[in-house]
Coordinates of C-alpha atoms and ligand atoms in Angstrom, one line a residue:
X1 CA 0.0 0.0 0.0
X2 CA 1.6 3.5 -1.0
X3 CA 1.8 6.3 1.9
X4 CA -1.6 7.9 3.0
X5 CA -2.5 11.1 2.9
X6 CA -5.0 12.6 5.2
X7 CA -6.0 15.7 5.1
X8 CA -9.4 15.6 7.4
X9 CA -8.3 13.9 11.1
X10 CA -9.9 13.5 14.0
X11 CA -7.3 14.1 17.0
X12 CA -9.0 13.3 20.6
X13 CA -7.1 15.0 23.5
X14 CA -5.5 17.6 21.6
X15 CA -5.7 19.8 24.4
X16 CA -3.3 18.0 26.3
X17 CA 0.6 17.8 26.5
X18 CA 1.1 15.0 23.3
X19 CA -2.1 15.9 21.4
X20 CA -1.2 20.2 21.5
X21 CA 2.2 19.1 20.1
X22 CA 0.7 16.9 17.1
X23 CA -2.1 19.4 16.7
X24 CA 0.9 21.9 15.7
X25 CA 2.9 19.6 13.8
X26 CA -0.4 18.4 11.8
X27 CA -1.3 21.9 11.1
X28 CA 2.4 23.9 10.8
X29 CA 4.1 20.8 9.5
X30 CA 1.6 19.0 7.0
X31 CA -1.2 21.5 6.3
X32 CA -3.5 19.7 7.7
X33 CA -7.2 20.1 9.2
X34 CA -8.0 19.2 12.1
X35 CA -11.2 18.0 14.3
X36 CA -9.6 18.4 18.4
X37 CA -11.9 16.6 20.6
X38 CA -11.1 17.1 24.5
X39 CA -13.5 17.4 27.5
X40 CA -11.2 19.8 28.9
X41 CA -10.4 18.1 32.3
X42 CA -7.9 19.8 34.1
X43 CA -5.2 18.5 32.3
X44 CA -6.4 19.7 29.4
X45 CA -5.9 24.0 28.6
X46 CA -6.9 25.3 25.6
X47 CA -4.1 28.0 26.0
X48 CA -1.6 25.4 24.9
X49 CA -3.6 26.0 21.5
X50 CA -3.3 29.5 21.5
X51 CA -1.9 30.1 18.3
X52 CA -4.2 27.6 16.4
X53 CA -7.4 28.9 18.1
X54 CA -8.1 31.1 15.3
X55 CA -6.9 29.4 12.3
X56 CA -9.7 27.6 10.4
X57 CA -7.4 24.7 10.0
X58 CA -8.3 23.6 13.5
X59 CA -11.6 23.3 14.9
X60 CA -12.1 22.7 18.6
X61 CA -15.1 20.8 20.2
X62 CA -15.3 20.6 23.8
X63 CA -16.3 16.9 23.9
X64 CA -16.4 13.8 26.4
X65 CA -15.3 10.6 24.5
X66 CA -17.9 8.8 26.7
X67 CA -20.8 10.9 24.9
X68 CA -21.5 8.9 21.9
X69 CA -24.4 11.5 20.9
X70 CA -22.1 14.1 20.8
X71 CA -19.5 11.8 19.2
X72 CA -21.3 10.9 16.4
X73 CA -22.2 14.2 15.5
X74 CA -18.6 15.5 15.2
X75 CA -18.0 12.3 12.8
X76 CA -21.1 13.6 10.6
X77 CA -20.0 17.2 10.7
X78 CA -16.1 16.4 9.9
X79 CA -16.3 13.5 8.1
X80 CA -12.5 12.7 9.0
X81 CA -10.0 10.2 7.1
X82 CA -8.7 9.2 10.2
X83 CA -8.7 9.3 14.1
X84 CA -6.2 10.1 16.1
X85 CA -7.0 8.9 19.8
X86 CA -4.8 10.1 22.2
X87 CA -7.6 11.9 25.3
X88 CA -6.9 9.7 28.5
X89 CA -6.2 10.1 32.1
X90 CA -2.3 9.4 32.4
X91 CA -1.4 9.9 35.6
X92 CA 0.0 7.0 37.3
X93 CA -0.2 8.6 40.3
X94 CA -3.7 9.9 40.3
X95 CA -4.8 6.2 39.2
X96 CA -3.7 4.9 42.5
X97 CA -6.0 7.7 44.2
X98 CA -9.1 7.3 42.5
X99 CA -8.9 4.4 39.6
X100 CA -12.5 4.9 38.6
X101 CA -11.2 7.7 36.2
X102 CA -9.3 6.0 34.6
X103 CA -11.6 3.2 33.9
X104 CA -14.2 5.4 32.7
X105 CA -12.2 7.4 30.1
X106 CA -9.4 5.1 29.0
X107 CA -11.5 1.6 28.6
X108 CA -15.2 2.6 28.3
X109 CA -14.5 6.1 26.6
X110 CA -12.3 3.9 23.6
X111 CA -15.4 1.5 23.7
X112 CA -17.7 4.5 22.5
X113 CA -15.0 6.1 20.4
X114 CA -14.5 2.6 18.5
X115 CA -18.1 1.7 18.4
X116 CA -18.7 5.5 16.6
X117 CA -15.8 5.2 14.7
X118 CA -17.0 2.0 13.2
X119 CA -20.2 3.2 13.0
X120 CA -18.9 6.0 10.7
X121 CA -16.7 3.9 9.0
X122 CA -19.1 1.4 7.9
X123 CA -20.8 4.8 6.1
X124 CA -17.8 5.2 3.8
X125 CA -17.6 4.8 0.3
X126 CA -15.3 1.3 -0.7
X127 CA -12.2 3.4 -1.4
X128 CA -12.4 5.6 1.2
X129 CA -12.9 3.0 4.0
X130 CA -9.8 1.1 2.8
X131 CA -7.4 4.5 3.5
X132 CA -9.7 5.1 6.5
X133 CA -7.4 4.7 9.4
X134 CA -7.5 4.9 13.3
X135 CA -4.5 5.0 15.2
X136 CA -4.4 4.3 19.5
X137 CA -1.6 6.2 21.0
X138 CA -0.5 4.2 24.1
X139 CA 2.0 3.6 26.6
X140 CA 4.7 1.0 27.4
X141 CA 3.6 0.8 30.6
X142 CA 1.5 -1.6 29.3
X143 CA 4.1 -4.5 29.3
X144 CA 5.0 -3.9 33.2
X145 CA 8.6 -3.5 34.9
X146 CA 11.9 -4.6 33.5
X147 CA 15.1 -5.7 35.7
X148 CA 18.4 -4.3 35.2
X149 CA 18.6 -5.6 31.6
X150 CA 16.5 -5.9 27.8
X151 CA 14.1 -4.2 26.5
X152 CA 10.6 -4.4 25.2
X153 CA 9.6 -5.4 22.2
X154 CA 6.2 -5.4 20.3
X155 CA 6.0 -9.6 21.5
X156 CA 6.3 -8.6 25.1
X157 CA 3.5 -10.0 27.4
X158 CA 1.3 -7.4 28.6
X159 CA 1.3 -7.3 32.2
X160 CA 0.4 -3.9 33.7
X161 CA 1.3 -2.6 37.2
X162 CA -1.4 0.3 38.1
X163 CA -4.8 1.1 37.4
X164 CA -3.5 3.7 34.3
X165 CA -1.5 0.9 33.0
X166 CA -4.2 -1.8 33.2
X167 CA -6.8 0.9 31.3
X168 CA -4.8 1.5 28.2
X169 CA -4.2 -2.0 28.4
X170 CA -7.6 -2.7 27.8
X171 CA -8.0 0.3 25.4
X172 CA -5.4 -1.8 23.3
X173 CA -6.7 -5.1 23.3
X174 CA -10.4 -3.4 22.0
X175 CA -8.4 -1.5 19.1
X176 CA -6.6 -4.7 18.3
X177 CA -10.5 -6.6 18.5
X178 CA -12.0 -4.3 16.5
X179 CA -9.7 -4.9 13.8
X180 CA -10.2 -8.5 13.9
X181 CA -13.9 -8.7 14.8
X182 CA -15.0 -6.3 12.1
X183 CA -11.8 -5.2 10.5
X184 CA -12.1 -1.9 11.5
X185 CA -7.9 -0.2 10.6
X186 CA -7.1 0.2 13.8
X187 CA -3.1 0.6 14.3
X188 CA -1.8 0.8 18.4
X189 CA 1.7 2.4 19.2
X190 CA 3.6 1.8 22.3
X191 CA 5.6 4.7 23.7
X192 CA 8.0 5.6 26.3
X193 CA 8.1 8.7 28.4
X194 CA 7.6 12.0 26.9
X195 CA 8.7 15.3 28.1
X196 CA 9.1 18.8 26.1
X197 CA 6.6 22.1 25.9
X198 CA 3.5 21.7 27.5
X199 CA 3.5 19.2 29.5
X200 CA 1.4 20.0 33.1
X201 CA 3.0 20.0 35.9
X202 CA 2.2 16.8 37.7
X203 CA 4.7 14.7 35.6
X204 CA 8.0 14.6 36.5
X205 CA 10.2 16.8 34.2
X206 CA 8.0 20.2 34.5
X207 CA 6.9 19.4 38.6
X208 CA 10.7 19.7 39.3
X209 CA 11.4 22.1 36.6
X210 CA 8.7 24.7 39.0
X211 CA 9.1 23.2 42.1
X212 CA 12.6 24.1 41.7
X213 CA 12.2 27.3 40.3
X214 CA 9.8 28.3 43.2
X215 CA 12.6 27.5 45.8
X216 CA 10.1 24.3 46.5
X217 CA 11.2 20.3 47.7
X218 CA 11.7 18.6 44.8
X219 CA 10.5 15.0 45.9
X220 CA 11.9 12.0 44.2
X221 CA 10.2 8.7 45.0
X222 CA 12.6 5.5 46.7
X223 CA 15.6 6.5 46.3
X224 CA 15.7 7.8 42.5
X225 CA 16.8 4.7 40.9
X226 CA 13.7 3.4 38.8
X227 CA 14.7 4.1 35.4
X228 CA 12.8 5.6 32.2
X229 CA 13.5 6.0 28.5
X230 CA 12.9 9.6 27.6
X231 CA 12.0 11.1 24.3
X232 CA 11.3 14.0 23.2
X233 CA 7.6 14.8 22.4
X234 CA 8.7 16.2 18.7
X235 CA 9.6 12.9 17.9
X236 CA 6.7 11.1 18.9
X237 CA 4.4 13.0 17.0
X238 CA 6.6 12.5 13.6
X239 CA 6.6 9.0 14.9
X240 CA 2.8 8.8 15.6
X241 CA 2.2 10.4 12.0
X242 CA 5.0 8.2 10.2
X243 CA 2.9 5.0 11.6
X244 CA -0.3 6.6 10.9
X245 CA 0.7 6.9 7.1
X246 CA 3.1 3.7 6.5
X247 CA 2.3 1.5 9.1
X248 CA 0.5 -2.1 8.7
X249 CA -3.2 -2.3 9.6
X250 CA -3.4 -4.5 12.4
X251 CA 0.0 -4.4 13.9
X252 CA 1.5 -2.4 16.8
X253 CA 4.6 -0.3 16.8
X254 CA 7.1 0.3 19.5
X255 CA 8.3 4.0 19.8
X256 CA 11.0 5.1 22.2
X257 CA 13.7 7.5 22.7
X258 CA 16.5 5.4 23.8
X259 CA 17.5 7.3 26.1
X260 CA 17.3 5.6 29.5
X261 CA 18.1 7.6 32.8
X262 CA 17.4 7.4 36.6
X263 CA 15.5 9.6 37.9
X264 CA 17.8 10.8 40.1
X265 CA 20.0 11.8 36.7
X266 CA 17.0 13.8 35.8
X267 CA 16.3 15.5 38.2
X268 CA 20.1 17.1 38.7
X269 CA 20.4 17.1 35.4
X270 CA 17.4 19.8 35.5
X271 CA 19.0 21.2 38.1
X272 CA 22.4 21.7 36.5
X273 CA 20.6 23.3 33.5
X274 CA 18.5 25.7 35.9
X275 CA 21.8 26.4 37.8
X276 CA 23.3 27.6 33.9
X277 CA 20.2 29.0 32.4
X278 CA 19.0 30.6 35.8
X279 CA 21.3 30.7 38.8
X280 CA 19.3 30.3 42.6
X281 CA 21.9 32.4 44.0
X282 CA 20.7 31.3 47.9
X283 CA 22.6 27.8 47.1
X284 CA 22.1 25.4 44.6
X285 CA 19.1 23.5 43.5
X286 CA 20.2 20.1 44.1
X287 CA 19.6 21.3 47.5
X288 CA 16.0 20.8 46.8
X289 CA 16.2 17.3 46.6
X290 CA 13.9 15.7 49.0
X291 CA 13.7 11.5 48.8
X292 CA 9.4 10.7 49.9
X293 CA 7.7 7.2 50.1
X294 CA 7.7 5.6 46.9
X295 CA 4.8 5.1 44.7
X296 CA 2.9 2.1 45.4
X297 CA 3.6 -0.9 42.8
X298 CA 5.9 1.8 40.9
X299 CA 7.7 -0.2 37.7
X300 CA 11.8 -0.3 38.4
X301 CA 12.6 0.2 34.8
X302 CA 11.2 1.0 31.4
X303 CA 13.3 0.5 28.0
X304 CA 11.9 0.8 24.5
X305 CA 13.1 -1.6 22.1
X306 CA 12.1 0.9 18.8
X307 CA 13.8 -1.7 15.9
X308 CA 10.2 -2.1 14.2
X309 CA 9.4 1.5 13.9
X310 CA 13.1 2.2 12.6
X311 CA 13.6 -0.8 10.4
X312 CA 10.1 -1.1 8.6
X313 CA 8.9 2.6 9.3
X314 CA 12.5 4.1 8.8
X315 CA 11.9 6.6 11.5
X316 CA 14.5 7.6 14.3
X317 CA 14.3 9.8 17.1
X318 CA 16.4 13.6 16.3
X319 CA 16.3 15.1 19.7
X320 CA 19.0 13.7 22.5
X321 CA 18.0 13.8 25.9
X322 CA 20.6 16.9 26.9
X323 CA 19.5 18.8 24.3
X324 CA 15.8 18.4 25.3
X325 CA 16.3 18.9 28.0
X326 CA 18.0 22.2 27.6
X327 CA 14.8 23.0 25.3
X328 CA 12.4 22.0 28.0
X329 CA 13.7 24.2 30.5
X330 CA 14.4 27.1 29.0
X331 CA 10.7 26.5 27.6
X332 CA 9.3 26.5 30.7
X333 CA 11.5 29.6 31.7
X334 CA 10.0 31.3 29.0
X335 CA 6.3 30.9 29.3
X336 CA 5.0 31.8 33.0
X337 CA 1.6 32.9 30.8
X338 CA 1.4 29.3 30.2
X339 CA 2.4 28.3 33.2
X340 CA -0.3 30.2 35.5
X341 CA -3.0 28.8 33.1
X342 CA -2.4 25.5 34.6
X343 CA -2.5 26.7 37.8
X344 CA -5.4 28.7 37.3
X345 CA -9.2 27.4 36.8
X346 CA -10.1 30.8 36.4
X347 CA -8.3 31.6 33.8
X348 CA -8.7 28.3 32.2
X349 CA -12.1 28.6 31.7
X350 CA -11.8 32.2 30.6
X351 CA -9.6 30.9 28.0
X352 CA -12.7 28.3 26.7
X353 CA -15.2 31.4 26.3
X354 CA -12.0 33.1 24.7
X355 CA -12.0 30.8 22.1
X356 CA -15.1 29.1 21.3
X357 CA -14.4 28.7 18.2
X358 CA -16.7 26.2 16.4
X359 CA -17.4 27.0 13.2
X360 CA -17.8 24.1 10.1
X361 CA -14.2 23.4 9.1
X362 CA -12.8 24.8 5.9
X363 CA -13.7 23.0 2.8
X364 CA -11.8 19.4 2.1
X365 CA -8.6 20.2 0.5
X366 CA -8.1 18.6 -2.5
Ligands
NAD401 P1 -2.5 14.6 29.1 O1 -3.1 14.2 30.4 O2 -1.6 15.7 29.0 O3 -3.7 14.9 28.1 C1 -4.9 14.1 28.0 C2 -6.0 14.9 27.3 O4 -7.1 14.1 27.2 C3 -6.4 16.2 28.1 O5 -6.4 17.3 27.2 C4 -7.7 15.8 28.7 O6 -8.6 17.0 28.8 C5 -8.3 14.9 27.6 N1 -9.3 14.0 28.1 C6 -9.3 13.3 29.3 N2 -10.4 12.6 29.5 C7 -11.2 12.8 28.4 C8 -12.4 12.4 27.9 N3 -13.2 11.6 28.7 N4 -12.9 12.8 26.7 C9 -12.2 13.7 26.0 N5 -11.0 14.2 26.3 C10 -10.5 13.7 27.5 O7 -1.9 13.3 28.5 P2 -0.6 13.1 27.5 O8 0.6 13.0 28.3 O9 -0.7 14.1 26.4 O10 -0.9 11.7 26.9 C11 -1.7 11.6 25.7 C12 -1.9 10.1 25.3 O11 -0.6 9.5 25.1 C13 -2.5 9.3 26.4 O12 -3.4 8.4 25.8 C14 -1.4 8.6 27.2 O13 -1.8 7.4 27.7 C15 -0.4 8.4 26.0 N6 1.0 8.3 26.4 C16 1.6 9.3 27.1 C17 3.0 9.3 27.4 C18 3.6 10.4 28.2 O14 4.8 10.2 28.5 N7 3.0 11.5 28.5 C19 3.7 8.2 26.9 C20 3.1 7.2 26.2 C21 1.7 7.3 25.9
DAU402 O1 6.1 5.4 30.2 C1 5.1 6.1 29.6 C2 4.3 6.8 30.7 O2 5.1 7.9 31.2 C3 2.9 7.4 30.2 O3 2.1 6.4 29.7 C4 2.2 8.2 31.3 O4 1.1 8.8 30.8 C5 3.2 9.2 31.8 O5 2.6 9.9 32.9 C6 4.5 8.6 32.2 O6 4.3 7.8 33.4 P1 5.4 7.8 34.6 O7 4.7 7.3 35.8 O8 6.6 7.1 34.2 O9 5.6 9.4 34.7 P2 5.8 10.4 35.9 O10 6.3 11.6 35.3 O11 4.6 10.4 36.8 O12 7.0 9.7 36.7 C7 8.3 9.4 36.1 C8 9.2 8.8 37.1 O13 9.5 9.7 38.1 C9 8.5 7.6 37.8 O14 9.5 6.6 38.1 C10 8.0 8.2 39.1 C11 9.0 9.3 39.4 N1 8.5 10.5 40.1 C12 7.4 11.1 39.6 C13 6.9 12.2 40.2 C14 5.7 12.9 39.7 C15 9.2 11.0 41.2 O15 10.2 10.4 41.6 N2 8.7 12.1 41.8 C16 7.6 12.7 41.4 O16 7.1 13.8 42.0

């Protein structure tokens, strides 16, 4: 099959860290239009879609992917040639506190997405239902902890450690079902952790990044030795649209960043950068580091084995980790507007009336 090219796609949680960065690179990169469907839960902030808010290109709909209703509607208005489906609760932590979440949006909200998707699908004209794709952005969390050694591949068990993992477990095993049931093109791609612009502040890289920055503990679970593979959110989205175009309906694709540190590296490796790009003066900021009770069940080690994706796909990541890094800090440095929207309901929600921008889509591009 030659390389696809949609025009028309239907991204769900484009409001959030991963979906805001492929909403940009769809639209700056490719010219494309797209349909953003997010509920808007506090991870989501339509200010990191400031500068697309306007342009016809992108249309927003504040929508719950557990509505099928409202669903169904946006697939009749848009008619997209493909989905996108990244909206999910990630947080590993908040999936410990209350699971139900989790459950809700990540298994029962892909249920509804699929079953409207098909739905839509099964509308299509022959040759337009065979370029028709629909591609499930998930986690490698999925296949569970590793040891000291390896790597996981796209043959690795699935065998998921916390409530978040165990959801987009599920999520994947319905896209794959959905292909094989009713043959619905459903692709699933397994990434590693993601850090650059945008990302809220509950996660890791940015919560030390401000924590730091506002002269806070920075709390590092255990002793800082579990270990994650790190890439850059720029490459996932090339990755995400490389698979979307060229990759094999049915299968699943590993994405990763190589890039494997402790988090205990990460966190004084922020430090370090803060200490060059913004001095503390009153000490440094690996003073900051404070070691707290460890996260319940919390995976020792993640590593992406990303052969698949590189050999078949020919994709590779660009960014290292020290230059992202770099990139993510002095992005955050830079962007205290953004930063205060995520801390800020009221400002959040004055951003949705701001841009209530839902007007038909400009005309199919030919
Ligand atoms: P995020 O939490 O930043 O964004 C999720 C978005 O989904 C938010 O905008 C939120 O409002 C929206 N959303 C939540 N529930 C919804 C619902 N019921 N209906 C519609 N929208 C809803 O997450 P992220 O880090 O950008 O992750 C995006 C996807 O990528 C997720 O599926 C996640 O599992 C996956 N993933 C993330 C990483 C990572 O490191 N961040 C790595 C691998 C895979
Ligand atoms: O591996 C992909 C996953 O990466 C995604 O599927 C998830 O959506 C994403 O949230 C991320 O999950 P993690 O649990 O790995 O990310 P988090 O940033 O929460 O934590 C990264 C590591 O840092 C983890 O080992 C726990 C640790 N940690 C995290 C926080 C928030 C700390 O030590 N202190 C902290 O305050």
């Amino acid at each position: 099959m030659p390389d696809l090219h949609p025009q028309r796609i239907l991204v769900t949680g484009g409001a959030g860290f991963i979906g805001s960065n492929l909403v940009y690179f769809l639209i700056d990169e490719l010219g494309a239009e797209v349909a953003n469907i997010d509920k808007l839960t506090y991870a989501g902030n339509l200010a990191s879609l400031e500068r697309v808010m306007q342009n016809p290109r992108h249309q927003f709909h504040r929508v719950d992917i557990c509505d099928r209703p409202a669903l169904r509607a946006v697939f009749e208005a848009v008619r997209p040639e493909a989905v996108l489906h990244l909206a999910a609760e990630s947080h590993v932590d908040r999936s410990i506190e209350s699971p139900g979440d989790f459950i809700q949006t990540n298994v029962v909200g892909t249920f509804c997405l699929l079953e409207e998707t098909r739905h839509y699908w099964a509308s299509l004209p022959a040759a337009e239902k065979e370029t028709f794709r629909f591609l499930g952005v998930s986690t490698d969390e999925v296949y569970g902890s590793l040891g000291p050694t390896g790597k996981f591949t796209e043959q690795t068990p699935y065998d998921p450690s916390s409530p978040y993992s165990a959801s987009k477990a599920g999520a994947d095993h319905l896209l794959r079902a959905y292909h094989r049931t009713y043959g619905l093109p459903t692709l699933v791609t397994n990434c590693s952790n993601n850090y650059g612009p945008y990302q809220f502040p509950e996660k890791l890289i940015p919560l030390m990044i401000l924590n730091a920055l506002a002269g806070k503990p920075l709390p590092v679970y255990g002793k800082g030795e579990n270990v994650r593979d790190w890439l850059y959110v720029g490459d996932h989205v090339r990755a995400l649209w490389t698979v979307l175009t060229r990759g094999a309906v049915g299968e699943t694709y590993n994405i990763g960043g190589n890039e494997e540190r402790k988090n205990l590296e990460v966190v004084t490796t922020i430090c370090h950068e803060l200490e060059t790009l913004r001095p503390r003066g009153a000490g440094s900021y690996d003073a900051l580091i404070t070691f707290v009770k460890d996260r319940p069940g919390h995976d020792f080690r993640y590593a992406i084995d990303a052969g698949k994706l590189e050999r078949e796909l020919e994709w590779k990541p660009k960014r290292s980790f020290e230059a992202g890094i770099r990139e993510t800090v002095s992005w955050y440095l830079q962007n205290d507007e953004w930063v205060r929207s995520t801390t800020n309901s009221e400002c959040r929600s004055w951003t949705e009336s701001h841009y209530s921008n839902r007007a038909p889509l400009a005309p199919r591009l030919e």
